[in-house]
Tab-separated table of C-alpha atoms in Angstrom:
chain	number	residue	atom	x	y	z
A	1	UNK	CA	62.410	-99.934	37.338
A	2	UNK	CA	64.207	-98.913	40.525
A	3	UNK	CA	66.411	-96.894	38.857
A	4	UNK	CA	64.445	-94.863	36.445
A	5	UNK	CA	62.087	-94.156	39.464
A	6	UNK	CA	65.019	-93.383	41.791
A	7	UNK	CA	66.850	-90.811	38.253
A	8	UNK	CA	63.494	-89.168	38.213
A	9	UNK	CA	63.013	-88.110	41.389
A	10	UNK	CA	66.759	-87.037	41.556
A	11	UNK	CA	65.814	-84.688	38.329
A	12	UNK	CA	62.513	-83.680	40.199
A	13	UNK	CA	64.708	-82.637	42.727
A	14	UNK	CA	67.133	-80.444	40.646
A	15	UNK	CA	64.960	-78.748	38.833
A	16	UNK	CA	62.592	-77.184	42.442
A	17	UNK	CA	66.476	-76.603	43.520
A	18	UNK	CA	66.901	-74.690	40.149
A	19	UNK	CA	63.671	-72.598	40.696
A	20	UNK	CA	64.141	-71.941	44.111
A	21	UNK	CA	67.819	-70.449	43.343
A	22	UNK	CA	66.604	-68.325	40.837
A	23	UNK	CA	64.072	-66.860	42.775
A	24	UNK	CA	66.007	-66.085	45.398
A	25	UNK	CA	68.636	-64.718	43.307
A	26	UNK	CA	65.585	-62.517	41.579
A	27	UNK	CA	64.667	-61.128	44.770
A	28	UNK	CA	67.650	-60.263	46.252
A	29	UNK	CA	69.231	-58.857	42.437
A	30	UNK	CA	69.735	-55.052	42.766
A	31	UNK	CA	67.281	-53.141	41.107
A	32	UNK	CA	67.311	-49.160	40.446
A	33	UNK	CA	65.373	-46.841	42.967
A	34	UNK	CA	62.429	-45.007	42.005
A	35	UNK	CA	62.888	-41.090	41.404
A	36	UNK	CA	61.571	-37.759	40.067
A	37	UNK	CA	63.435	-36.263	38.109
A	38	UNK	CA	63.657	-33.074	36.821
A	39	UNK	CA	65.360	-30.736	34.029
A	40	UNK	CA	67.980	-28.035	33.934
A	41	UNK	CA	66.485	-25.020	31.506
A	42	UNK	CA	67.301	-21.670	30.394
A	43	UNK	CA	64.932	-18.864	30.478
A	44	UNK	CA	63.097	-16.237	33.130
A	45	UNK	CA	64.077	-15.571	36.641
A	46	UNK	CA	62.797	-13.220	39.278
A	47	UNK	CA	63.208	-13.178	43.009
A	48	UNK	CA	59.998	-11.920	44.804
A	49	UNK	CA	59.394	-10.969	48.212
A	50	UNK	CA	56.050	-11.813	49.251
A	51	UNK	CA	53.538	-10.822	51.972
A	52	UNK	CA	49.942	-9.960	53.372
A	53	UNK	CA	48.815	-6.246	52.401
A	54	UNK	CA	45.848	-3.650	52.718
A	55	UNK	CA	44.776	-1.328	50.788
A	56	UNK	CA	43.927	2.481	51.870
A	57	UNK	CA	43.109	5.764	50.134
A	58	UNK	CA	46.223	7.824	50.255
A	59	UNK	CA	45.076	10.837	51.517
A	60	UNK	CA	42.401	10.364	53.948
A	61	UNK	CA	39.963	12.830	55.868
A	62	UNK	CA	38.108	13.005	59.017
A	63	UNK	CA	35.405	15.017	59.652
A	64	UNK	CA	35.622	16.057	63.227
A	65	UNK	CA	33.245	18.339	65.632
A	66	UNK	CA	34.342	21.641	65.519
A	67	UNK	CA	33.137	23.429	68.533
A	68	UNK	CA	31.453	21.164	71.343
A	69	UNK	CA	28.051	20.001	70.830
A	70	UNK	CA	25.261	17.988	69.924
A	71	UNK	CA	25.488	15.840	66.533
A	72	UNK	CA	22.394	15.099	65.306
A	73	UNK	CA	22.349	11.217	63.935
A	74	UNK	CA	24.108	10.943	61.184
A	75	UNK	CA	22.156	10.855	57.524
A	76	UNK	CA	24.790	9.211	55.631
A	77	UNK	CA	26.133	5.873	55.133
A	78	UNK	CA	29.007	4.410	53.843
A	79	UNK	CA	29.814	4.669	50.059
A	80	UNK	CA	28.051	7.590	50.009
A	81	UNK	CA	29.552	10.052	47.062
A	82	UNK	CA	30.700	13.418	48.066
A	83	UNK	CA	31.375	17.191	46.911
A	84	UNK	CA	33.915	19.192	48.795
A	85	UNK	CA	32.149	21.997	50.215
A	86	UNK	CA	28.820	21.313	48.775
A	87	UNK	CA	27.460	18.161	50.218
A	88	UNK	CA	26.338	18.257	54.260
A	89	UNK	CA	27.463	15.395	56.195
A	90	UNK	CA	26.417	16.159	59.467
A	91	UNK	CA	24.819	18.572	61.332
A	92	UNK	CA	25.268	19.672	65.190
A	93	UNK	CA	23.352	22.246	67.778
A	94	UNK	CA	25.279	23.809	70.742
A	95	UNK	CA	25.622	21.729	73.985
A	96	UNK	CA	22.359	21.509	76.510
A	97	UNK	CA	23.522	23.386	79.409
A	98	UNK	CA	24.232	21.465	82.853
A	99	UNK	CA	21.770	20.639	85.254
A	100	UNK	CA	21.869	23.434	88.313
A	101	UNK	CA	22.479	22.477	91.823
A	102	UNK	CA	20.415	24.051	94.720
A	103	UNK	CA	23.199	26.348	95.819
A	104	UNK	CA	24.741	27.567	92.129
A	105	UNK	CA	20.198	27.973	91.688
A	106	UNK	CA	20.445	30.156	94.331
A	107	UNK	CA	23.670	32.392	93.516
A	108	UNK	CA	22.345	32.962	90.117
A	109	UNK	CA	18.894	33.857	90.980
A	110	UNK	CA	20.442	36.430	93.140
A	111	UNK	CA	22.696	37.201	90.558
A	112	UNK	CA	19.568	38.042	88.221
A	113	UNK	CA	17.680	40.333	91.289
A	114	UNK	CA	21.242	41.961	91.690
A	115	UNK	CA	21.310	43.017	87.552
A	116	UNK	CA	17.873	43.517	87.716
A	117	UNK	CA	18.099	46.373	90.468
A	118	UNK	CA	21.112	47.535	88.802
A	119	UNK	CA	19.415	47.977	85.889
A	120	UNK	CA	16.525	50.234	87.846
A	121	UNK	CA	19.330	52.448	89.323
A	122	UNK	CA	20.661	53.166	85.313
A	123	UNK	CA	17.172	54.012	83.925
A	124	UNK	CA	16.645	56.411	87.289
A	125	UNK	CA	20.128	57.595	86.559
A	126	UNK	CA	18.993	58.391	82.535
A	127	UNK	CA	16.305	60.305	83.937
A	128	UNK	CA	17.736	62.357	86.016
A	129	UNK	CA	20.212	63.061	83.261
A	130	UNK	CA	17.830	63.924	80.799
A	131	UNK	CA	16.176	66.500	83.140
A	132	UNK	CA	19.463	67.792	83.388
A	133	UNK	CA	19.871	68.186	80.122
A	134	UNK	CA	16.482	69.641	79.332
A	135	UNK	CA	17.256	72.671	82.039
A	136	UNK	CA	20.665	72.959	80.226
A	137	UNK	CA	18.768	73.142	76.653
A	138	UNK	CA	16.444	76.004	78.224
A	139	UNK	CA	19.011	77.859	79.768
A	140	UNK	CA	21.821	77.809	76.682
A	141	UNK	CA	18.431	78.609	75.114
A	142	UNK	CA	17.690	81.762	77.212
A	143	UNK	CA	21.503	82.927	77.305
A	144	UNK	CA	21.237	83.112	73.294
A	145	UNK	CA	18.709	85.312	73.816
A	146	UNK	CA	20.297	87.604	76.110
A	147	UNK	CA	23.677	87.245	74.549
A	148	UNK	CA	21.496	88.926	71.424
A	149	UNK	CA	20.291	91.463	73.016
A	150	UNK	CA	23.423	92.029	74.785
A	151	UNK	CA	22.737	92.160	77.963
A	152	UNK	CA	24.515	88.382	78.510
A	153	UNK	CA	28.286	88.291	78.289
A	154	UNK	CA	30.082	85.931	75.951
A	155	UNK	CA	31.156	84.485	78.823
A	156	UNK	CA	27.641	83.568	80.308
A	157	UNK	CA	26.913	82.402	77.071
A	158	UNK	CA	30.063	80.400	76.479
A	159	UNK	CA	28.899	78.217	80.032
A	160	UNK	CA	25.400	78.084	79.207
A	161	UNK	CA	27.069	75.699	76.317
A	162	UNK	CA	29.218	74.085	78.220
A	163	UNK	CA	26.779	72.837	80.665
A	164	UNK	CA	24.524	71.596	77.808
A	165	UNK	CA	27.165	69.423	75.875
A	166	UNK	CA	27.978	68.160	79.460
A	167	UNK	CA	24.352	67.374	79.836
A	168	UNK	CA	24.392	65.804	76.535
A	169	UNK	CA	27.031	63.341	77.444
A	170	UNK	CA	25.824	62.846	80.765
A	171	UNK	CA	22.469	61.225	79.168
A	172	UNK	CA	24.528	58.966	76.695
A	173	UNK	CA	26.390	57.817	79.701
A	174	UNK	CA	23.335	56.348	81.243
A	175	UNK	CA	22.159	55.326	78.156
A	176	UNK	CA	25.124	53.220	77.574
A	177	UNK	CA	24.896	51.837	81.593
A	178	UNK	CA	21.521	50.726	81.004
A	179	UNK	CA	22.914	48.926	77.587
A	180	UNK	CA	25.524	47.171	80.286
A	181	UNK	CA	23.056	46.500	82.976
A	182	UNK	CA	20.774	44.878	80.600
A	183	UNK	CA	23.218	42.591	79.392
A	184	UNK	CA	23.903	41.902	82.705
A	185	UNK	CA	20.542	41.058	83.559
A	186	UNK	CA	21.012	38.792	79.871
A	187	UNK	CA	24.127	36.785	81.332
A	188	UNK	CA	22.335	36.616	85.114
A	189	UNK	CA	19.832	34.945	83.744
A	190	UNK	CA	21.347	32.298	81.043
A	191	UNK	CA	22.762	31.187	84.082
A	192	UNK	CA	19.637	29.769	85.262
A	193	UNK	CA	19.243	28.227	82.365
A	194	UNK	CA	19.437	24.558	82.652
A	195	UNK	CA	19.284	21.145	80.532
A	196	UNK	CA	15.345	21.335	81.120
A	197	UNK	CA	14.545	24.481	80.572
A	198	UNK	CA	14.270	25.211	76.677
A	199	UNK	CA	11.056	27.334	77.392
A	200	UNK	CA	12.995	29.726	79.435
A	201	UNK	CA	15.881	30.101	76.883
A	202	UNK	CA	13.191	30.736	74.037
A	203	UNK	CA	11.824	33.615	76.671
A	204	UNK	CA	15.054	35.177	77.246
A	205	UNK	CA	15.538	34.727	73.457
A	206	UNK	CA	18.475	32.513	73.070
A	207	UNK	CA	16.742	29.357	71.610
A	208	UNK	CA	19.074	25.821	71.229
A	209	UNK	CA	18.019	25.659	67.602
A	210	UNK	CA	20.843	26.660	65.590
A	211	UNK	CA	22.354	24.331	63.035
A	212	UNK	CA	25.495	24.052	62.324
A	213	UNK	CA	26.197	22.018	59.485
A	214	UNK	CA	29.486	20.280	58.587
A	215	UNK	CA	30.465	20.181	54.790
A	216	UNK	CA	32.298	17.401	53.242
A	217	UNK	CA	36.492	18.161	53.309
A	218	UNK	CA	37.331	16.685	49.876
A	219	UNK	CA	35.495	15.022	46.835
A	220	UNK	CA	35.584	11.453	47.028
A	221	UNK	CA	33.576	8.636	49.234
A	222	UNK	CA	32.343	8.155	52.647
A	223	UNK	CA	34.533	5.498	53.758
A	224	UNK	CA	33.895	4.685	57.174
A	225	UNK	CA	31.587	6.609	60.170
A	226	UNK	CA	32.464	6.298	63.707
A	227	UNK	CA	29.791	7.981	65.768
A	228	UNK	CA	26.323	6.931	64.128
A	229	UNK	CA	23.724	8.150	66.590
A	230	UNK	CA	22.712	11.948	67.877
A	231	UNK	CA	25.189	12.222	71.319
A	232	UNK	CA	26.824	15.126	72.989
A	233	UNK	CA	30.358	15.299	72.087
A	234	UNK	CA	33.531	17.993	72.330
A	235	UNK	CA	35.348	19.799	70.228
A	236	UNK	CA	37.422	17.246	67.562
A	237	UNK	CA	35.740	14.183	68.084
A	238	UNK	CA	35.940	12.205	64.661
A	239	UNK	CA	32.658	11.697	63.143
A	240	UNK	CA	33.272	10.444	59.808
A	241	UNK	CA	36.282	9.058	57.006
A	242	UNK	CA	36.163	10.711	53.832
A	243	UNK	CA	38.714	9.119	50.943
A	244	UNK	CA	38.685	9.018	46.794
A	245	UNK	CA	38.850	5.616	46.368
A	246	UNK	CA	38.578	5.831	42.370
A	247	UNK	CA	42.259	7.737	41.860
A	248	UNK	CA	44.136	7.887	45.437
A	249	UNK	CA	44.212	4.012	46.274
A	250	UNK	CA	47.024	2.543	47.577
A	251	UNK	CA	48.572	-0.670	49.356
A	252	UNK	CA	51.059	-1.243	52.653
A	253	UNK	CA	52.522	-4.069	53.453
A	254	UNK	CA	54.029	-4.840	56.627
A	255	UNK	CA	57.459	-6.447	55.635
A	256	UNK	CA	60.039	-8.338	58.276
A	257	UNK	CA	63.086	-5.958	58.736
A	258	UNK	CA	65.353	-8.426	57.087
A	259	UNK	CA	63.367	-8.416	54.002
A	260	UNK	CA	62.015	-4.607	53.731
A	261	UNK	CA	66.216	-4.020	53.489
A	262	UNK	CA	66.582	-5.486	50.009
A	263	UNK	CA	63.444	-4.167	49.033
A	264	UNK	CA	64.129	-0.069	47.176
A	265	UNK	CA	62.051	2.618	45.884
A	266	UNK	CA	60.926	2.203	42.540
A	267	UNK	CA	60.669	-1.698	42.504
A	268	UNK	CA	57.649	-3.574	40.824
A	269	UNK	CA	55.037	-5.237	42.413
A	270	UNK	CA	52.535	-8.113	41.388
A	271	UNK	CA	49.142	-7.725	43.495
A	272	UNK	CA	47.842	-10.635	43.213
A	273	UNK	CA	44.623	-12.606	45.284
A	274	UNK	CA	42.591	-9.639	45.610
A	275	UNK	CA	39.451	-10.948	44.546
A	276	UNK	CA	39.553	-10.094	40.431
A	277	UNK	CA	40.165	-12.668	37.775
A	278	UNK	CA	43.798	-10.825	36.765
A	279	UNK	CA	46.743	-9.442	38.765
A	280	UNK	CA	47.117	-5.830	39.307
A	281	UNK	CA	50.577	-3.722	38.592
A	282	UNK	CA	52.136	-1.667	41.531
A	283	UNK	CA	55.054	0.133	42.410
A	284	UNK	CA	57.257	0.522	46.114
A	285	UNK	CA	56.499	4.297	46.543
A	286	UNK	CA	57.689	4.821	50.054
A	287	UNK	CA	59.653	2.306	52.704
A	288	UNK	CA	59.368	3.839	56.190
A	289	UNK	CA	62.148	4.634	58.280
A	290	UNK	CA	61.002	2.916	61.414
A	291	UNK	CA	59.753	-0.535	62.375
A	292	UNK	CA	57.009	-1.415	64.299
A	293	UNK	CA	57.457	-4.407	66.944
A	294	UNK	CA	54.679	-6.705	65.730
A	295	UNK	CA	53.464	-10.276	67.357
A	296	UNK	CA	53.330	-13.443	64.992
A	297	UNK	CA	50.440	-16.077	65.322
A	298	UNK	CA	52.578	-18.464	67.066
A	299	UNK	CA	53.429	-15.313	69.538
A	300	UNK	CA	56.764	-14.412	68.036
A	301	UNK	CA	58.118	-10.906	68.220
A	302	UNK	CA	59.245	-9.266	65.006
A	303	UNK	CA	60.093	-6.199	63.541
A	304	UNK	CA	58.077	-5.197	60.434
A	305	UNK	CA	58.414	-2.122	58.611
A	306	UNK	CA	55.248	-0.272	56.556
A	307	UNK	CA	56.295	-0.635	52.685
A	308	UNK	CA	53.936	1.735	50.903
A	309	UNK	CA	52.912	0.525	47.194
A	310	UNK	CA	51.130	3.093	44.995
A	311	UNK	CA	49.265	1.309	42.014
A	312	UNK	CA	50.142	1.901	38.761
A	313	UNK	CA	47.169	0.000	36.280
A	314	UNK	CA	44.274	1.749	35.475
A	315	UNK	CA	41.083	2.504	38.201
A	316	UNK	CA	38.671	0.486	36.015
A	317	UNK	CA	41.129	-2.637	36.437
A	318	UNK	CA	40.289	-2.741	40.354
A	319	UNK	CA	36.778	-1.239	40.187
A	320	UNK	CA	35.721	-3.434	43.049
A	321	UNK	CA	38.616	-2.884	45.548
A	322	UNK	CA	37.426	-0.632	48.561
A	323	UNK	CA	39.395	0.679	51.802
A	324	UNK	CA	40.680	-1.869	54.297
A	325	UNK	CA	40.838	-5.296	51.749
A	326	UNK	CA	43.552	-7.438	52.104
A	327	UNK	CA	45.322	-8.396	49.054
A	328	UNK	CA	49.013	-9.856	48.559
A	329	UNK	CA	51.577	-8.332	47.037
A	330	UNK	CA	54.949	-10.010	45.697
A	331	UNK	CA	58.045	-7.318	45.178
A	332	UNK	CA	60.118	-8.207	43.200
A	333	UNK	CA	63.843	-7.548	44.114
A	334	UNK	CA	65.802	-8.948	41.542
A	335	UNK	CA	65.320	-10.465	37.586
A	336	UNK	CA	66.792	-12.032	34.904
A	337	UNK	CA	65.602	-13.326	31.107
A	338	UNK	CA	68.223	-15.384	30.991
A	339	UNK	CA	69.306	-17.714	33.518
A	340	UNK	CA	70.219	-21.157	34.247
A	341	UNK	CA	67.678	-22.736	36.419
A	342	UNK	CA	67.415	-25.822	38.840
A	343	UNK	CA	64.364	-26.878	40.561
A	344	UNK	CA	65.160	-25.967	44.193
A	345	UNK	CA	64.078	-29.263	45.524
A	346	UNK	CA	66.756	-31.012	43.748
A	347	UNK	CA	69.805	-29.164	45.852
A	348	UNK	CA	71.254	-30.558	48.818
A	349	UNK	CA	74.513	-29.786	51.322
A	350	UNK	CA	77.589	-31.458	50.955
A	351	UNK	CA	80.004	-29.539	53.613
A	352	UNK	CA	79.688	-26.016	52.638
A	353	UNK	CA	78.182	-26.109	49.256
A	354	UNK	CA	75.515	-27.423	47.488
A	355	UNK	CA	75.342	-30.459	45.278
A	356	UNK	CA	72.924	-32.458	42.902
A	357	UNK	CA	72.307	-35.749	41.583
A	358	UNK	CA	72.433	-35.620	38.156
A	359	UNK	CA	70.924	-38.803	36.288
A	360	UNK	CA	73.821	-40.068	33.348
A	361	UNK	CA	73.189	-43.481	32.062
A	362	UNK	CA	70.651	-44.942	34.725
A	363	UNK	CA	72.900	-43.951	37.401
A	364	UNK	CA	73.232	-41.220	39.387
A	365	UNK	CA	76.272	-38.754	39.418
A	366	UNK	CA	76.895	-36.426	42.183
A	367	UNK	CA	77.786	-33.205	40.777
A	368	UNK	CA	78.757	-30.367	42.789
A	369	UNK	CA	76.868	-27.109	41.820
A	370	UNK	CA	77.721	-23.106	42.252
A	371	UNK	CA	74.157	-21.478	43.264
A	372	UNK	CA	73.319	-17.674	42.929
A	373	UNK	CA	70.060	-16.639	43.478
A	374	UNK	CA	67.111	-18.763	45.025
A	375	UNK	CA	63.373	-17.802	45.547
A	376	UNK	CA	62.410	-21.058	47.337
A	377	UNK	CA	61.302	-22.779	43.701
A	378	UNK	CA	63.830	-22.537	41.245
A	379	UNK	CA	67.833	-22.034	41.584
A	380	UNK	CA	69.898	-19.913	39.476
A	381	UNK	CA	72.581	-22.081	38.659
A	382	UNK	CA	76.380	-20.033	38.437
A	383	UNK	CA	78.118	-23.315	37.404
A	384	UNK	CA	78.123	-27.007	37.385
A	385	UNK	CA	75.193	-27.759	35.149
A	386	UNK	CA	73.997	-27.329	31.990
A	387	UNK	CA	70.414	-26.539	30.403
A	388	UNK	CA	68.805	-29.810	29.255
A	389	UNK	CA	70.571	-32.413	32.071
A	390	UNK	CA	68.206	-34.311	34.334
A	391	UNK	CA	68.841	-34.015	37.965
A	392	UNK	CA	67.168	-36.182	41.051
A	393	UNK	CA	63.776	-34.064	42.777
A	394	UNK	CA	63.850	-34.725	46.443
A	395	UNK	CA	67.106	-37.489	46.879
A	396	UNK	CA	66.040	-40.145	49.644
A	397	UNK	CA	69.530	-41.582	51.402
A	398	UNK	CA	69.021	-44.650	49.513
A	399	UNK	CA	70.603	-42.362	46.400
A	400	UNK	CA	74.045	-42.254	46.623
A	401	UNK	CA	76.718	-41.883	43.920
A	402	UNK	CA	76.280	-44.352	41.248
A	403	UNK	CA	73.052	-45.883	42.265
A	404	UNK	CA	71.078	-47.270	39.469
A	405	UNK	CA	67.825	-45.022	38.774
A	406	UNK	CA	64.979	-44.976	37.035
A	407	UNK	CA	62.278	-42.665	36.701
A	408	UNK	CA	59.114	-43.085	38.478
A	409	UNK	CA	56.204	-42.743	36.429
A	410	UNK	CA	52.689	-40.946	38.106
A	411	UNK	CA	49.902	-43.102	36.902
């Protein structure tokens, strides 16, 4: 009895040894790591360049004051349809003279007793003139008469005319000094006139009612207006924007120097963002020459360049797309129907090149790959790989070459 208790326990014992062997030599067996894998295909390529852009009317134009003034407030508003030289978009009146000081009071009142004296001395002046040229009327007059009966010489005759034409001129002469004096008299006393005193310049008849009114520069839209409200302002101030947004529309985008290089004349662009359910079509119509030093958000300094991209679909596809909206635009710089692609996530650096994990047979195989082009989500593959292998997304350092692998799967 002994015995069979004592073999029993002895089995007992053999078998937890068993199990506990076994489990530890589950645990610690080497299992494959977990990855994503993706494919190797054939097919479309295109490297893009892509930034923030605005959009602007390509040939914009602002209504400025021509002559110093007052603008009246503005009747327009934004959006507004225009007619080049039909439609009025503003109107102005000449400037309110300054107010007078005591003393510059005084020198023009004297000014004004000064013309208005002067202008006695030319009407005394006329009429001594035309009594001189009455008496020269009589005696030409008499020294016909004599000259007819002949008891006048020529010569009498010939001075009797003389003095008349001279007394003739002599009266237009005063006439013409009294025209001057009076104007005179005119200029003496606008300069009285001051910012107050509209009743005197409607007596002196130079009233500060004429209108000028300012006619729209080009068919289009009232874009923007910069000075809303009736003020005093000089001579080109900008009043108003004036653009066609229907058929002169374009974009700029404000590319790093480094990029706005590989970027040419001609290329396409995707617009895409703007606001509308479908992308819009553009073209690079003009890089500048220049770059502009421009700040970053986290304060870096940069060069940017103005790329200028003139769009090419039809007005009614970007109906709702105004002056000033941001939109972004993706040149593309290069493109290809056929090419080898990787997913960029899968490359790596092994000394100077770049390498994959390709998965062959639950393992995977380091493969060494030849990229050419690479826009950040696919590779274009130049050698090393083939369309259809699987390669490792994202290799952890627990993937070396010939780990087991499986793939994970997303529930």
């Amino acid at each position: 009895m002994a015995k069979a208790r004592k073999r029993s326990r002895l089995i007992l014992t053999l078998i937890v040894g068993l199990g506990i062997a076994g489990a530890l030599a589950a645990a610690f067996w080497p299992r494959p790591v977990m990855v994503d894998l993706g494919e190797v295909t054939q097919g479309p390529m295109m490297l893009t360049i892509d930034e923030e852009g605005r959009t602007r009317v390509a040939e914009a134009y602002v209504v400025s004051t021509p002559v110093a003034g007052r603008l009246l407030r503005v009747g327009v508003d934004p959006g507004d349809p225009v007619i080049r030289g039909e439609t009025v978009v503003a109107h102005m009146r000449p400037s309110n003279p300054a107010a007078l000081d005591v003393r510059t009071r005084e020198q023009a009142q004297a000014a004004v007793q000064a013309a208005e004296a002067a202008l006695r001395v030319a009407r005394a002046d006329l009429n001594a003139a035309i009594a001189s040229r009455d008496l020269a009327q009589t005696e030409l007059a008499r020294a016909e008469q004599l000259a007819a009966r002949q008891i006048a010489s020529a010569a009498a005759l010939d001075r009797a005319r003389q003095n008349a034409r001279v007394a003739e001129a002599s009266v237009e002469t005063a006439e013409a000094a009294i025209s001057m004096r009076e104007a005179d008299l005119a200029n003496a006393r606008a300069k009285l006139i001051g910012f107050d005193d509209r009743g005197l310049a409607a007596a002196i008849g130079n009233p500060q009612g004429e209108d000028i009114p300012l006619f729209a520069p080009a068919d289009g839209r009232i874009l923007r207006i910069m000075q809303q409200s009736e003020t005093t302002l000089p001579a080109g101030a900008p009043i108003m924007e004036i653009g066609d947004i229907e058929g002169e529309l374009e974009v700029v985008v404000d590319l790093i120097s480094s990029d706005a290089v590989q970027v040419e004349t001609g290329d396409r662009v995707i617009i895409e963002n703007w606001g509308g359910p479908d992308t819009l079509a553009g073209e690079v119509r003009r890089i500048d020459p220049f770059g502009i030093t421009r700040f970053s958000a986290l304060g870096v300094e940069e060069q940017r360049v103005p790329v200028t991209v003139s769009l090419t679909g039809p007005p009614e596809a970007r109906a709702a797309l105004g002056h000033g909206y941001r939109v972004e635009a993706r040149i593309v710089v290069w493109q290809t129907d056929a090419a080898i692609r990787v997913p960029s996530s899968a490359l790596f650096r092994v000394g100077e090149g770049w390498s994959v994990f390709a998965a062959m047979n639950g393992a995977a195989a380091l493969r060494p790959v030849e990229i050419g082009r690479n826009n950040g989500i696919t590779a274009e593959v130049l050698g090393g790989l083939t369309p259809g292998e699987a390669v490792v997304l994202y290799p952890s350092t627990a993937v070396e070459d010939g780990t087991a692998i499986a793939r994970r799967v997303v529930k």
